[in-house]
């Protein structure tokens, strides 16, 4: 519950700003580095004793298409990241999927 509260506080601010992040990854950044820089402020491991698991995704969402779409378009509570693209988007979505379990 604590985590969802943190989400909503952050995104009240973000909603005012249009919920678009201008984050731009370094050309040499790995998927993990991008995640730490752009995503970890909101997405922490689900269980602190299992630091490798960041997401629990619906089986139909356990694929790069879903993850990339989510990052590129965001949602009401998650900013969109239009500057993460190409090989950076690919390495980030690979990192996310490698750290996700299916519901
Ligand atoms: C300001 C907070 C915030 C940031 C920053 C953020 N997210 Fe999110 N994200 C959320 C919230 C809240 C949800 C759940 C609600 C929703 O789907 O809109 C979510 C949902 C997701 C989901 C779908 C999870 C599911 O259960 O279907 C993925 C994947 C995801 N985020 C990846 C990322 C990645 C990768 C980044 C970094 C590029 C990122 N998020 C940055 C707040 C954030």
CSV table of N, CA, C and O and ligand atoms in Angstrom, one decimal:
chain,number,residue,atom,x,y,z
A,1,UNK,N,0.8,-1.2,0.0
A,1,UNK,CA,0.0,0.0,0.0
A,1,UNK,C,0.9,1.3,0.0
A,1,UNK,O,0.6,2.2,-0.7
A,2,UNK,N,2.0,1.2,0.7
A,2,UNK,CA,2.9,2.3,0.8
A,2,UNK,C,3.3,2.7,-0.6
A,2,UNK,O,3.3,3.9,-0.9
A,3,UNK,N,3.6,1.7,-1.4
A,3,UNK,CA,4.1,2.0,-2.7
A,3,UNK,C,3.1,2.7,-3.6
A,3,UNK,O,3.4,3.6,-4.3
A,4,UNK,N,1.8,2.2,-3.6
A,4,UNK,CA,0.9,2.9,-4.5
A,4,UNK,C,0.6,4.3,-4.0
A,4,UNK,O,0.4,5.2,-4.8
A,5,UNK,N,0.8,4.6,-2.7
A,5,UNK,CA,0.6,6.0,-2.3
A,5,UNK,C,1.7,6.8,-2.9
A,5,UNK,O,1.5,7.9,-3.4
A,6,UNK,N,2.9,6.3,-2.9
A,6,UNK,CA,4.0,7.0,-3.5
A,6,UNK,C,3.8,7.3,-5.0
A,6,UNK,O,4.1,8.4,-5.5
A,7,UNK,N,3.3,6.3,-5.7
A,7,UNK,CA,2.9,6.5,-7.1
A,7,UNK,C,2.0,7.7,-7.3
A,7,UNK,O,2.2,8.5,-8.0
A,8,UNK,N,0.9,7.7,-6.4
A,8,UNK,CA,-0.1,8.7,-6.7
A,8,UNK,C,0.5,10.1,-6.4
A,8,UNK,O,0.2,11.0,-7.1
A,9,UNK,N,1.2,10.2,-5.3
A,9,UNK,CA,1.8,11.6,-5.0
A,9,UNK,C,2.6,12.1,-6.2
A,9,UNK,O,2.5,13.2,-6.6
A,10,UNK,N,3.5,11.2,-6.6
A,10,UNK,CA,4.4,11.6,-7.7
A,10,UNK,C,3.6,12.0,-9.0
A,10,UNK,O,4.0,12.9,-9.6
A,11,UNK,N,2.6,11.2,-9.3
A,11,UNK,CA,2.0,11.5,-10.5
A,11,UNK,C,1.0,12.6,-10.5
A,11,UNK,O,0.6,13.1,-11.5
A,12,UNK,N,0.6,13.1,-9.3
A,12,UNK,CA,-0.2,14.3,-9.3
A,12,UNK,C,0.7,15.4,-9.9
A,12,UNK,O,0.3,16.2,-10.8
A,13,UNK,N,2.0,15.4,-9.5
A,13,UNK,CA,2.9,16.4,-10.1
A,13,UNK,C,3.1,16.1,-11.6
A,13,UNK,O,3.1,17.1,-12.4
A,14,UNK,N,3.2,14.9,-11.9
A,14,UNK,CA,3.5,14.6,-13.3
A,14,UNK,C,2.3,14.9,-14.2
A,14,UNK,O,2.5,15.4,-15.3
A,15,UNK,N,1.1,14.7,-13.7
A,15,UNK,CA,-0.1,15.0,-14.5
A,15,UNK,C,-0.1,16.4,-14.8
A,15,UNK,O,-0.5,16.8,-16.0
A,16,UNK,N,0.3,17.3,-13.9
A,16,UNK,CA,0.3,18.7,-14.2
A,16,UNK,C,1.3,19.0,-15.3
A,16,UNK,O,1.1,19.8,-16.2
A,17,UNK,N,2.4,18.2,-15.3
A,17,UNK,CA,3.4,18.4,-16.4
A,17,UNK,C,3.1,17.7,-17.6
A,17,UNK,O,4.0,17.6,-18.5
A,18,UNK,N,2.0,17.1,-17.8
A,18,UNK,CA,1.6,16.4,-19.0
A,18,UNK,C,2.1,15.0,-19.0
A,18,UNK,O,1.9,14.3,-20.0
A,19,UNK,N,2.7,14.5,-18.0
A,19,UNK,CA,3.1,13.1,-17.9
A,19,UNK,C,4.0,12.6,-19.0
A,19,UNK,O,3.9,11.5,-19.5
A,20,UNK,N,4.9,13.5,-19.4
A,20,UNK,CA,5.9,13.1,-20.4
A,20,UNK,C,7.3,13.3,-19.8
A,20,UNK,O,7.5,14.3,-19.2
A,21,UNK,N,8.1,12.2,-19.8
A,21,UNK,CA,9.5,12.4,-19.3
A,21,UNK,C,10.4,12.8,-20.4
A,21,UNK,O,10.3,12.2,-21.5
A,22,UNK,N,11.3,13.8,-20.2
A,22,UNK,CA,12.2,14.1,-21.2
A,22,UNK,C,13.6,13.3,-21.0
A,22,UNK,O,14.6,13.7,-21.6
A,23,UNK,N,13.5,12.3,-20.2
A,23,UNK,CA,14.7,11.5,-20.0
A,23,UNK,C,15.2,11.0,-21.3
A,23,UNK,O,14.5,10.5,-22.1
A,24,UNK,N,16.6,11.1,-21.4
A,24,UNK,CA,17.2,10.6,-22.7
A,24,UNK,C,18.4,9.7,-22.3
A,24,UNK,O,19.3,10.3,-21.6
A,25,UNK,N,18.4,8.5,-22.6
A,25,UNK,CA,19.5,7.6,-22.2
A,25,UNK,C,20.8,8.0,-22.9
A,25,UNK,O,20.8,8.4,-24.0
A,26,UNK,N,21.9,7.8,-22.2
A,26,UNK,CA,23.3,7.9,-22.8
A,26,UNK,C,23.4,6.8,-23.9
A,26,UNK,O,22.8,5.7,-23.7
A,27,UNK,N,24.2,7.1,-24.9
A,27,UNK,CA,24.3,6.1,-26.0
A,27,UNK,C,24.9,4.8,-25.5
A,27,UNK,O,24.7,3.8,-26.1
A,28,UNK,N,25.7,4.9,-24.5
A,28,UNK,CA,26.3,3.6,-24.0
A,28,UNK,C,25.6,2.9,-22.9
A,28,UNK,O,26.0,1.9,-22.4
A,29,UNK,N,24.4,3.5,-22.5
A,29,UNK,CA,23.7,2.9,-21.3
A,29,UNK,C,23.2,1.5,-21.6
A,29,UNK,O,22.6,1.2,-22.6
A,30,UNK,N,23.3,0.7,-20.5
A,30,UNK,CA,22.7,-0.7,-20.6
A,30,UNK,C,21.2,-0.6,-20.2
A,30,UNK,O,20.8,0.4,-19.6
A,31,UNK,N,20.5,-1.7,-20.4
A,31,UNK,CA,19.1,-1.7,-20.0
A,31,UNK,C,19.0,-1.5,-18.5
A,31,UNK,O,18.1,-0.7,-18.0
A,32,UNK,N,19.9,-2.1,-17.7
A,32,UNK,CA,19.8,-1.9,-16.3
A,32,UNK,C,20.1,-0.4,-15.9
A,32,UNK,O,19.4,0.1,-15.0
A,33,UNK,N,21.1,0.2,-16.5
A,33,UNK,CA,21.4,1.6,-16.2
A,33,UNK,C,20.2,2.5,-16.5
A,33,UNK,O,19.9,3.4,-15.8
A,34,UNK,N,19.5,2.2,-17.7
A,34,UNK,CA,18.4,3.1,-18.0
A,34,UNK,C,17.3,2.9,-17.0
A,34,UNK,O,16.7,3.8,-16.5
A,35,UNK,N,17.1,1.6,-16.6
A,35,UNK,CA,16.0,1.3,-15.6
A,35,UNK,C,16.3,2.1,-14.3
A,35,UNK,O,15.4,2.7,-13.7
A,36,UNK,N,17.6,2.0,-13.8
A,36,UNK,CA,17.9,2.7,-12.6
A,36,UNK,C,17.7,4.2,-12.7
A,36,UNK,O,17.2,4.8,-11.8
A,37,UNK,N,18.0,4.7,-13.8
A,37,UNK,CA,18.0,6.2,-14.0
A,37,UNK,C,16.5,6.7,-14.2
A,37,UNK,O,16.2,7.7,-13.7
A,38,UNK,N,15.7,5.9,-14.9
A,38,UNK,CA,14.4,6.4,-15.4
A,38,UNK,C,13.2,5.8,-14.7
A,38,UNK,O,12.2,6.4,-14.6
A,39,UNK,N,13.4,4.6,-14.2
A,39,UNK,CA,12.2,3.8,-13.7
A,39,UNK,C,12.2,3.5,-12.3
A,39,UNK,O,11.2,3.3,-11.7
A,40,UNK,N,13.4,3.3,-11.7
A,40,UNK,CA,13.5,2.8,-10.3
A,40,UNK,C,12.9,3.7,-9.3
A,40,UNK,O,12.5,3.2,-8.2
A,41,UNK,N,12.7,5.0,-9.6
A,41,UNK,CA,12.1,5.8,-8.6
A,41,UNK,C,10.7,5.4,-8.3
A,41,UNK,O,10.1,5.6,-7.2
A,42,UNK,N,10.0,4.8,-9.3
A,42,UNK,CA,8.7,4.2,-9.1
A,42,UNK,C,8.6,2.7,-9.0
A,42,UNK,O,7.8,2.2,-8.3
A,43,UNK,N,9.5,2.0,-9.7
A,43,UNK,CA,9.4,0.6,-9.7
A,43,UNK,C,10.6,-0.1,-9.0
A,43,UNK,O,11.7,-0.1,-9.4
A,44,UNK,N,10.2,-0.5,-7.8
A,44,UNK,CA,11.2,-1.2,-6.9
A,44,UNK,C,10.8,-2.7,-6.9
A,44,UNK,O,9.7,-3.0,-7.3
A,45,UNK,N,11.7,-3.5,-6.5
A,45,UNK,CA,11.4,-5.0,-6.4
A,45,UNK,C,10.1,-5.2,-5.6
A,45,UNK,O,9.8,-4.5,-4.6
A,46,UNK,N,9.3,-6.1,-6.1
A,46,UNK,CA,8.0,-6.4,-5.4
A,46,UNK,C,8.2,-6.8,-4.0
A,46,UNK,O,7.4,-6.5,-3.1
A,47,UNK,N,9.3,-7.6,-3.8
A,47,UNK,CA,9.6,-8.1,-2.5
A,47,UNK,C,11.0,-7.8,-2.2
A,47,UNK,O,11.9,-8.2,-3.0
A,48,UNK,N,11.3,-7.1,-1.2
A,48,UNK,CA,12.7,-6.7,-1.0
A,48,UNK,C,13.7,-7.9,-0.8
A,48,UNK,O,14.9,-7.7,-1.0
A,49,UNK,N,13.1,-9.0,-0.4
A,49,UNK,CA,13.9,-10.2,-0.3
A,49,UNK,C,14.2,-10.9,-1.6
A,49,UNK,O,15.0,-11.9,-1.7
A,50,UNK,N,13.5,-10.5,-2.7
A,50,UNK,CA,13.7,-11.0,-4.0
A,50,UNK,C,14.0,-9.9,-5.0
A,50,UNK,O,13.2,-9.5,-5.8
A,51,UNK,N,15.2,-9.3,-4.9
A,51,UNK,CA,15.5,-8.1,-5.6
A,51,UNK,C,15.5,-8.2,-7.1
A,51,UNK,O,15.5,-7.2,-7.8
A,52,UNK,N,15.5,-9.5,-7.6
A,52,UNK,CA,15.5,-9.7,-9.1
A,52,UNK,C,14.2,-9.5,-9.7
A,52,UNK,O,14.1,-9.5,-10.9
A,53,UNK,N,13.1,-9.5,-8.9
A,53,UNK,CA,11.7,-9.5,-9.5
A,53,UNK,C,11.1,-8.1,-9.4
A,53,UNK,O,10.8,-7.6,-8.3
A,54,UNK,N,11.0,-7.4,-10.5
A,54,UNK,CA,10.5,-6.0,-10.5
A,54,UNK,C,9.0,-5.9,-10.9
A,54,UNK,O,8.3,-5.0,-10.5
A,55,UNK,N,8.6,-6.9,-11.7
A,55,UNK,CA,7.2,-6.8,-12.2
A,55,UNK,C,6.6,-8.2,-12.1
A,55,UNK,O,7.2,-9.2,-12.3
A,56,UNK,N,5.3,-8.2,-11.9
A,56,UNK,CA,4.5,-9.4,-12.1
A,56,UNK,C,3.5,-9.1,-13.2
A,56,UNK,O,2.6,-8.3,-13.0
A,57,UNK,N,3.7,-9.6,-14.3
A,57,UNK,CA,2.9,-9.3,-15.5
A,57,UNK,C,1.9,-10.3,-15.8
A,57,UNK,O,2.1,-11.5,-15.6
A,58,UNK,N,0.8,-9.9,-16.3
A,58,UNK,CA,-0.2,-10.8,-16.9
A,58,UNK,C,0.4,-11.6,-18.0
A,58,UNK,O,1.2,-11.0,-18.8
A,59,UNK,N,0.1,-12.9,-18.1
A,59,UNK,CA,0.8,-13.7,-19.1
A,59,UNK,C,0.8,-13.1,-20.5
A,59,UNK,O,1.7,-13.1,-21.3
A,60,UNK,N,-0.4,-12.5,-20.9
A,60,UNK,CA,-0.4,-11.9,-22.2
A,60,UNK,C,0.4,-10.6,-22.4
A,60,UNK,O,0.7,-10.2,-23.5
A,61,UNK,N,1.0,-10.1,-21.3
A,61,UNK,CA,1.8,-9.0,-21.3
A,61,UNK,C,3.3,-9.3,-21.2
A,61,UNK,O,4.1,-8.4,-21.1
A,62,UNK,N,3.6,-10.6,-21.1
A,62,UNK,CA,5.0,-11.0,-20.9
A,62,UNK,C,5.7,-11.0,-22.3
A,62,UNK,O,6.2,-12.0,-22.7
A,63,UNK,N,5.7,-9.9,-22.9
A,63,UNK,CA,6.4,-9.8,-24.2
A,63,UNK,C,6.9,-8.4,-24.5
A,63,UNK,O,6.4,-7.4,-23.9
A,64,UNK,N,7.9,-8.3,-25.4
A,64,UNK,CA,8.5,-7.0,-25.6
A,64,UNK,C,7.5,-6.0,-26.2
A,64,UNK,O,7.6,-4.8,-25.9
A,65,UNK,N,6.6,-6.5,-27.0
A,65,UNK,CA,5.6,-5.5,-27.6
A,65,UNK,C,4.9,-4.8,-26.5
A,65,UNK,O,4.8,-3.5,-26.6
A,66,UNK,N,4.4,-5.5,-25.5
A,66,UNK,CA,3.6,-4.8,-24.4
A,66,UNK,C,4.5,-3.8,-23.7
A,66,UNK,O,4.2,-2.7,-23.4
A,67,UNK,N,5.7,-4.3,-23.3
A,67,UNK,CA,6.6,-3.5,-22.5
A,67,UNK,C,7.0,-2.2,-23.2
A,67,UNK,O,7.0,-1.1,-22.7
A,68,UNK,N,7.4,-2.4,-24.5
A,68,UNK,CA,7.8,-1.2,-25.2
A,68,UNK,C,6.6,-0.2,-25.4
A,68,UNK,O,6.8,1.0,-25.2
A,69,UNK,N,5.5,-0.7,-25.6
A,69,UNK,CA,4.3,0.2,-25.8
A,69,UNK,C,4.1,0.9,-24.5
A,69,UNK,O,3.8,2.1,-24.5
A,70,UNK,N,4.2,0.2,-23.4
A,70,UNK,CA,3.9,0.9,-22.1
A,70,UNK,C,4.9,2.0,-21.9
A,70,UNK,O,4.6,3.1,-21.4
A,71,UNK,N,6.2,1.8,-22.2
A,71,UNK,CA,7.2,2.8,-21.9
A,71,UNK,C,7.0,4.0,-22.9
A,71,UNK,O,7.2,5.1,-22.5
A,72,UNK,N,6.6,3.6,-24.1
A,72,UNK,CA,6.5,4.7,-25.1
A,72,UNK,C,5.2,5.5,-24.9
A,72,UNK,O,5.2,6.7,-25.2
A,73,UNK,N,4.2,4.9,-24.4
A,73,UNK,CA,2.9,5.7,-24.3
A,73,UNK,C,2.6,6.0,-22.8
A,73,UNK,O,1.7,6.9,-22.6
A,74,UNK,N,3.1,5.3,-21.8
A,74,UNK,CA,2.8,5.7,-20.4
A,74,UNK,C,1.4,5.4,-20.1
A,74,UNK,O,0.7,4.5,-20.7
A,75,UNK,N,0.9,6.1,-19.1
A,75,UNK,CA,-0.5,5.9,-18.7
A,75,UNK,C,-0.9,7.1,-17.9
A,75,UNK,O,-0.1,8.1,-17.8
A,76,UNK,N,-2.0,7.1,-17.3
A,76,UNK,CA,-2.4,8.3,-16.5
A,76,UNK,C,-1.4,8.4,-15.3
A,76,UNK,O,-1.0,9.5,-15.0
A,77,UNK,N,-0.9,7.3,-14.8
A,77,UNK,CA,0.0,7.4,-13.6
A,77,UNK,C,1.4,7.2,-14.0
A,77,UNK,O,2.3,7.4,-13.1
A,78,UNK,N,1.7,6.8,-15.2
A,78,UNK,CA,3.1,6.6,-15.6
A,78,UNK,C,3.5,7.5,-16.7
A,78,UNK,O,2.7,7.6,-17.7
A,79,UNK,N,4.6,8.3,-16.6
A,79,UNK,CA,4.9,9.1,-17.7
A,79,UNK,C,5.3,8.4,-19.0
A,79,UNK,O,5.7,7.2,-18.9
A,80,UNK,N,5.2,9.0,-20.1
A,80,UNK,CA,5.7,8.3,-21.3
A,80,UNK,C,7.1,8.8,-21.6
A,80,UNK,O,7.5,9.9,-21.1
A,81,UNK,N,7.9,7.9,-22.2
A,81,UNK,CA,9.3,8.2,-22.5
A,81,UNK,C,9.6,8.2,-23.9
A,81,UNK,O,10.2,7.2,-24.5
A,82,UNK,N,9.2,9.3,-24.6
A,82,UNK,CA,9.4,9.3,-26.1
A,82,UNK,C,10.9,9.3,-26.5
A,82,UNK,O,11.1,9.0,-27.7
A,83,UNK,N,11.8,9.6,-25.6
A,83,UNK,CA,13.2,9.6,-26.0
A,83,UNK,C,14.0,8.3,-25.8
A,83,UNK,O,15.2,8.2,-26.0
A,84,UNK,N,13.2,7.3,-25.3
A,84,UNK,CA,13.9,5.9,-25.2
A,84,UNK,C,13.4,5.2,-26.5
A,84,UNK,O,12.2,4.9,-26.6
A,85,UNK,N,14.3,4.9,-27.4
A,85,UNK,CA,13.9,4.3,-28.6
A,85,UNK,C,15.0,3.4,-29.2
A,85,UNK,O,16.1,3.3,-28.6
A,86,UNK,N,14.7,2.7,-30.2
A,86,UNK,CA,15.7,1.9,-30.9
A,86,UNK,C,16.4,0.9,-30.1
A,86,UNK,O,15.7,0.2,-29.3
A,87,UNK,N,17.7,0.8,-30.1
A,87,UNK,CA,18.4,-0.2,-29.4
A,87,UNK,C,18.3,0.0,-27.9
A,87,UNK,O,18.4,-0.9,-27.1
A,88,UNK,N,18.1,1.3,-27.4
A,88,UNK,CA,17.9,1.6,-26.0
A,88,UNK,C,16.6,1.0,-25.5
A,88,UNK,O,16.5,0.4,-24.4
A,89,UNK,N,15.6,1.2,-26.3
A,89,UNK,CA,14.3,0.6,-26.0
A,89,UNK,C,14.4,-0.9,-25.9
A,89,UNK,O,13.8,-1.5,-25.0
A,90,UNK,N,15.1,-1.4,-26.9
A,90,UNK,CA,15.3,-2.9,-26.9
A,90,UNK,C,16.0,-3.4,-25.7
A,90,UNK,O,15.5,-4.3,-25.0
A,91,UNK,N,17.1,-2.8,-25.3
A,91,UNK,CA,17.8,-3.3,-24.1
A,91,UNK,C,17.0,-3.1,-22.8
A,91,UNK,O,17.0,-3.9,-21.9
A,92,UNK,N,16.3,-2.0,-22.8
A,92,UNK,CA,15.4,-1.7,-21.6
A,92,UNK,C,14.3,-2.8,-21.5
A,92,UNK,O,14.1,-3.3,-20.4
A,93,UNK,N,13.6,-3.0,-22.6
A,93,UNK,CA,12.5,-4.0,-22.5
A,93,UNK,C,13.0,-5.4,-22.2
A,93,UNK,O,12.4,-6.2,-21.5
A,94,UNK,N,14.2,-5.7,-22.7
A,94,UNK,CA,14.8,-7.0,-22.4
A,94,UNK,C,15.1,-7.1,-20.9
A,94,UNK,O,14.9,-8.1,-20.3
A,95,UNK,N,15.6,-6.0,-20.4
A,95,UNK,CA,15.9,-6.0,-18.9
A,95,UNK,C,14.6,-6.2,-18.1
A,95,UNK,O,14.6,-7.0,-17.2
A,96,UNK,N,13.6,-5.5,-18.5
A,96,UNK,CA,12.3,-5.5,-17.8
A,96,UNK,C,11.8,-7.0,-17.8
A,96,UNK,O,11.4,-7.5,-16.8
A,97,UNK,N,11.8,-7.6,-19.0
A,97,UNK,CA,11.2,-8.9,-19.1
A,97,UNK,C,12.1,-10.0,-18.3
A,97,UNK,O,11.5,-10.9,-17.7
A,98,UNK,N,13.4,-9.7,-18.3
A,98,UNK,CA,14.3,-10.7,-17.6
A,98,UNK,C,14.0,-10.5,-16.0
A,98,UNK,O,14.4,-11.4,-15.3
A,99,UNK,N,13.4,-9.4,-15.6
A,99,UNK,CA,13.1,-9.2,-14.2
A,99,UNK,C,11.6,-9.2,-13.9
A,99,UNK,O,11.2,-8.5,-13.0
A,100,UNK,N,10.9,-10.0,-14.7
A,100,UNK,CA,9.5,-10.1,-14.5
A,100,UNK,C,9.1,-11.5,-14.3
A,100,UNK,O,9.7,-12.4,-14.9
A,101,UNK,N,8.0,-11.7,-13.5
A,101,UNK,CA,7.4,-13.1,-13.5
A,101,UNK,C,6.0,-12.9,-14.0
A,101,UNK,O,5.4,-11.9,-14.0
A,102,UNK,N,5.5,-14.1,-14.4
A,102,UNK,CA,4.1,-14.1,-14.9
A,102,UNK,C,3.1,-14.3,-13.7
A,102,UNK,O,3.4,-15.0,-12.8
A,103,UNK,N,2.0,-13.6,-13.8
A,103,UNK,CA,1.0,-13.8,-12.7
A,103,UNK,C,0.4,-15.1,-12.7
A,103,UNK,O,0.2,-15.7,-13.7
B,1,LIG,C1,6.2,8.2,-11.9
B,1,LIG,C2,6.2,6.8,-11.7
B,1,LIG,C3,6.6,5.9,-12.8
B,1,LIG,C4,7.8,5.9,-13.5
B,1,LIG,C5,8.9,6.9,-13.5
B,1,LIG,C6,7.7,4.7,-14.4
B,1,LIG,N1,6.6,4.0,-14.1
B,1,LIG,FE1,6.0,2.3,-14.9
B,1,LIG,N2,4.3,2.3,-14.0
B,1,LIG,C7,3.9,3.3,-13.0
B,1,LIG,C8,2.6,2.9,-12.5
B,1,LIG,C9,1.8,3.7,-11.5
B,1,LIG,C10,2.2,1.7,-13.2
B,1,LIG,C11,0.9,0.9,-12.9
B,1,LIG,C12,-0.3,1.6,-13.5
B,1,LIG,C13,-0.3,1.6,-14.9
B,1,LIG,O1,-0.2,0.6,-15.6
B,1,LIG,O2,-0.5,2.7,-15.4
B,1,LIG,C14,3.3,1.4,-14.1
B,1,LIG,C15,3.2,0.3,-14.9
B,1,LIG,C16,4.3,-0.2,-15.6
B,1,LIG,C17,4.4,-1.4,-16.4
B,1,LIG,C18,3.2,-2.4,-16.5
B,1,LIG,C19,3.1,-3.3,-15.3
B,1,LIG,C20,1.9,-4.2,-15.4
B,1,LIG,O3,1.6,-4.8,-14.3
B,1,LIG,O4,1.3,-4.4,-16.4
B,1,LIG,C21,5.6,-1.6,-16.9
B,1,LIG,C22,6.2,-2.7,-17.7
B,1,LIG,C23,6.3,-0.4,-16.5
B,1,LIG,N3,5.5,0.4,-15.7
B,1,LIG,C24,7.6,-0.1,-16.9
B,1,LIG,C25,8.3,1.1,-16.6
B,1,LIG,C26,9.6,1.4,-17.1
B,1,LIG,C27,10.5,0.4,-17.9
B,1,LIG,C28,9.9,2.6,-16.7
B,1,LIG,C29,11.1,3.5,-17.0
B,1,LIG,C30,11.4,3.8,-18.4
B,1,LIG,C31,8.8,3.1,-15.9
B,1,LIG,N4,7.8,2.1,-15.9
B,1,LIG,C32,8.7,4.4,-15.3
B,1,LIG,C33,4.6,4.3,-12.6
B,1,LIG,C34,5.9,4.7,-13.2
